[in-house]
PDB file of C-alpha atoms in Angstrom:
ATOM      1  CA  MET A 565     -13.064  26.762 105.533  1.00  0.00           C
ATOM      2  CA  SER A 566      -9.574  26.256 104.121  1.00  0.00           C
ATOM      3  CA  ALA A 567      -6.969  24.161 105.803  1.00  0.00           C
ATOM      4  CA  THR A 568      -3.543  25.686 106.050  1.00  0.00           C
ATOM      5  CA  THR A 569      -0.614  23.405 105.599  1.00  0.00           C
ATOM      6  CA  THR A 570       2.784  24.117 106.960  1.00  0.00           C
ATOM      7  CA  PRO A 571       5.771  23.305 104.807  1.00  0.00           C
ATOM      8  CA  PRO A 572       7.896  20.373 105.948  1.00  0.00           C
ATOM      9  CA  VAL A 573      10.709  21.319 108.289  1.00  0.00           C
ATOM     10  CA  GLU A 574      14.194  20.476 107.104  1.00  0.00           C
ATOM     11  CA  PRO A 575      16.192  18.797 109.872  1.00  0.00           C
ATOM     12  CA  VAL A 576      19.071  20.747 111.367  1.00  0.00           C
ATOM     13  CA  LEU A 577      20.502  17.898 113.449  1.00  0.00           C
ATOM     14  CA  PHE A 578      20.932  14.346 112.190  1.00  0.00           C
ATOM     15  CA  LYS A 579      21.412  11.169 114.157  1.00  0.00           C
ATOM     16  CA  VAL A 580      24.143   8.945 112.747  1.00  0.00           C
ATOM     17  CA  GLU A 581      21.587   6.752 110.993  1.00  0.00           C
ATOM     18  CA  ALA A 582      20.057   9.786 109.265  1.00  0.00           C
ATOM     19  CA  ALA A 583      23.536  10.926 108.191  1.00  0.00           C
ATOM     20  CA  VAL A 584      24.076   7.441 106.745  1.00  0.00           C
ATOM     21  CA  GLN A 585      21.000   8.017 104.575  1.00  0.00           C
ATOM     22  CA  ALA A 586      21.861  11.635 103.725  1.00  0.00           C
ATOM     23  CA  LEU A 587      25.432  10.840 102.634  1.00  0.00           C
ATOM     24  CA  SER A 588      24.809   7.332 101.235  1.00  0.00           C
ATOM     25  CA  LEU A 589      27.681   5.978 103.305  1.00  0.00           C
ATOM     26  CA  SER A 590      27.866   3.066 105.713  1.00  0.00           C
ATOM     27  CA  ARG A 591      27.556   3.481 109.455  1.00  0.00           C
ATOM     28  CA  SER A 592      31.173   2.423 109.968  1.00  0.00           C
ATOM     29  CA  VAL A 593      32.403   4.979 107.415  1.00  0.00           C
ATOM     30  CA  ILE A 594      30.420   7.733 109.177  1.00  0.00           C
ATOM     31  CA  TYR A 595      32.016   6.812 112.512  1.00  0.00           C
ATOM     32  CA  GLU A 596      35.487   6.743 110.902  1.00  0.00           C
ATOM     33  CA  LEU A 597      34.892  10.218 109.443  1.00  0.00           C
ATOM     34  CA  ILE A 598      33.855  11.416 112.903  1.00  0.00           C
ATOM     35  CA  ARG A 599      36.935   9.835 114.529  1.00  0.00           C
ATOM     36  CA  SER A 600      39.254  11.368 111.929  1.00  0.00           C
ATOM     37  CA  GLY A 601      37.695  14.828 112.336  1.00  0.00           C
ATOM     38  CA  ARG A 602      36.481  15.029 108.728  1.00  0.00           C
ATOM     39  CA  LEU A 603      32.839  15.101 109.901  1.00  0.00           C
ATOM     40  CA  ARG A 604      32.054  17.274 112.927  1.00  0.00           C
ATOM     41  CA  THR A 605      29.465  16.349 115.543  1.00  0.00           C
ATOM     42  CA  VAL A 606      27.788  17.904 118.552  1.00  0.00           C
ATOM     43  CA  ASN A 607      26.552  16.171 121.676  1.00  0.00           C
ATOM     44  CA  GLU A 608      23.193  16.698 123.309  1.00  0.00           C
ATOM     45  CA  GLY A 609      23.150  14.606 126.446  1.00  0.00           C
ATOM     46  CA  ARG A 610      24.266  11.144 125.357  1.00  0.00           C
ATOM     47  CA  ALA A 611      23.248  11.659 121.727  1.00  0.00           C
ATOM     48  CA  ARG A 612      25.883  12.318 119.081  1.00  0.00           C
ATOM     49  CA  LEU A 613      24.374  14.503 116.379  1.00  0.00           C
ATOM     50  CA  ILE A 614      25.668  15.793 113.069  1.00  0.00           C
ATOM     51  CA  THR A 615      24.644  19.287 112.032  1.00  0.00           C
ATOM     52  CA  ARG A 616      23.408  20.063 108.545  1.00  0.00           C
ATOM     53  CA  SER A 617      26.285  22.537 108.192  1.00  0.00           C
ATOM     54  CA  ALA A 618      28.808  19.795 109.080  1.00  0.00           C
ATOM     55  CA  ILE A 619      27.341  17.580 106.356  1.00  0.00           C
ATOM     56  CA  ASN A 620      27.516  20.453 103.858  1.00  0.00           C
ATOM     57  CA  GLU A 621      31.130  21.182 104.869  1.00  0.00           C
ATOM     58  CA  TYR A 622      32.064  17.525 104.398  1.00  0.00           C
ATOM     59  CA  VAL A 623      30.524  17.488 100.906  1.00  0.00           C
ATOM     60  CA  ALA A 624      32.397  20.716 100.054  1.00  0.00           C
ATOM     61  CA  LEU A 625      35.618  19.102 101.301  1.00  0.00           C
ATOM     62  CA  LEU A 626      35.037  16.144  98.987  1.00  0.00           C
ATOM     63  CA  GLU A 627      34.438  18.510  96.079  1.00  0.00           C
ATOM     64  CA  ARG A 628      37.650  20.428  96.816  1.00  0.00           C
ATOM     65  CA  GLU A 629      39.633  17.200  97.066  1.00  0.00           C
ATOM     66  CA  ALA A 630      38.141  15.995  93.767  1.00  0.00           C
ATOM     67  CA  GLY A 631      39.144  19.274  92.123  1.00  0.00           C
ATOM     68  CA  GLU A 632      42.711  18.992  93.428  1.00  0.00           C
ATOM     69  CA  SER A 633      43.179  15.510  92.030  1.00  0.00           C
ATOM     70  CA  LYS A 634      42.410  16.561  88.443  1.00  0.00           C
TER      71      LYS A 634
END
Protein backbone atom coordinates (compact mmCIF):
# COMPACT_ATOMS: atom_id res chain seq x y z
CA MET A 1 0.00 0.00 0.00
CA SER A 2 1.49 3.36 -0.98
CA ALA A 3 0.88 6.50 0.96
CA THR A 4 -0.01 9.54 -1.08
CA THR A 5 1.39 12.82 0.04
CA THR A 6 -0.15 16.11 -0.81
CA PRO A 7 2.14 18.97 -1.71
CA PRO A 8 2.38 21.77 0.84
CA VAL A 9 -0.14 24.54 0.34
CA GLU A 10 1.29 27.99 -0.24
CA PRO A 11 -0.47 30.57 1.93
CA VAL A 12 -2.67 33.10 0.18
CA LEU A 13 -3.31 35.31 3.21
CA PHE A 14 -0.63 36.35 5.69
CA LYS A 15 -1.02 37.69 9.19
CA VAL A 16 1.22 40.68 9.89
CA GLU A 17 3.75 38.48 11.67
CA ALA A 18 3.99 36.17 8.65
CA ALA A 19 4.46 39.20 6.38
CA VAL A 20 7.27 40.32 8.69
CA GLN A 21 8.98 36.99 7.99
CA ALA A 22 8.17 36.97 4.26
CA LEU A 23 9.49 40.50 3.65
CA SER A 24 12.28 40.50 6.28
CA LEU A 25 11.00 43.79 7.66
CA SER A 26 10.10 44.83 11.19
CA ARG A 27 6.55 44.82 12.48
CA SER A 28 6.55 48.61 12.77
CA VAL A 29 7.73 49.01 9.17
CA ILE A 30 4.95 46.67 7.97
CA TYR A 31 2.35 48.76 9.81
CA GLU A 32 3.82 51.98 8.37
CA LEU A 33 3.62 50.52 4.86
CA ILE A 34 -0.01 49.61 5.51
CA ARG A 35 -0.79 53.10 6.86
CA SER A 36 0.88 54.77 3.88
CA GLY A 37 -0.99 52.56 1.39
CA ARG A 38 2.17 50.97 -0.03
CA LEU A 39 1.09 47.53 1.26
CA ARG A 40 -2.58 46.62 0.82
CA THR A 41 -4.53 44.56 3.35
CA VAL A 42 -7.91 42.91 3.66
CA ASN A 43 -9.97 42.39 6.78
CA GLU A 44 -11.67 39.18 7.80
CA GLY A 45 -13.58 39.90 10.97
CA ARG A 46 -11.10 41.61 13.28
CA ALA A 47 -8.05 40.14 11.53
CA ARG A 48 -5.96 42.29 9.21
CA LEU A 49 -4.47 40.09 6.51
CA ILE A 50 -2.06 40.74 3.68
CA THR A 51 -2.64 38.90 0.42
CA ARG A 52 0.16 37.18 -1.44
CA SER A 53 -0.60 39.41 -4.43
CA ALA A 54 -0.21 42.54 -2.25
CA ILE A 55 3.21 41.30 -1.12
CA ASN A 56 4.21 40.61 -4.73
CA GLU A 57 2.98 44.07 -5.79
CA TYR A 58 4.99 45.71 -3.01
CA VAL A 59 8.15 43.86 -4.09
CA ALA A 60 7.51 44.91 -7.72
CA LEU A 61 7.09 48.51 -6.53
CA LEU A 62 10.46 48.34 -4.79
CA GLU A 63 12.05 46.96 -7.95
CA ARG A 64 10.55 49.75 -10.07
CA GLU A 65 11.72 52.39 -7.61
CA ALA A 66 15.22 50.86 -7.60
CA GLY A 67 15.27 50.97 -11.40
CA GLU A 68 14.22 54.63 -11.44
CA SER A 69 16.99 55.69 -9.09
CA LYS A 70 19.76 54.35 -11.35
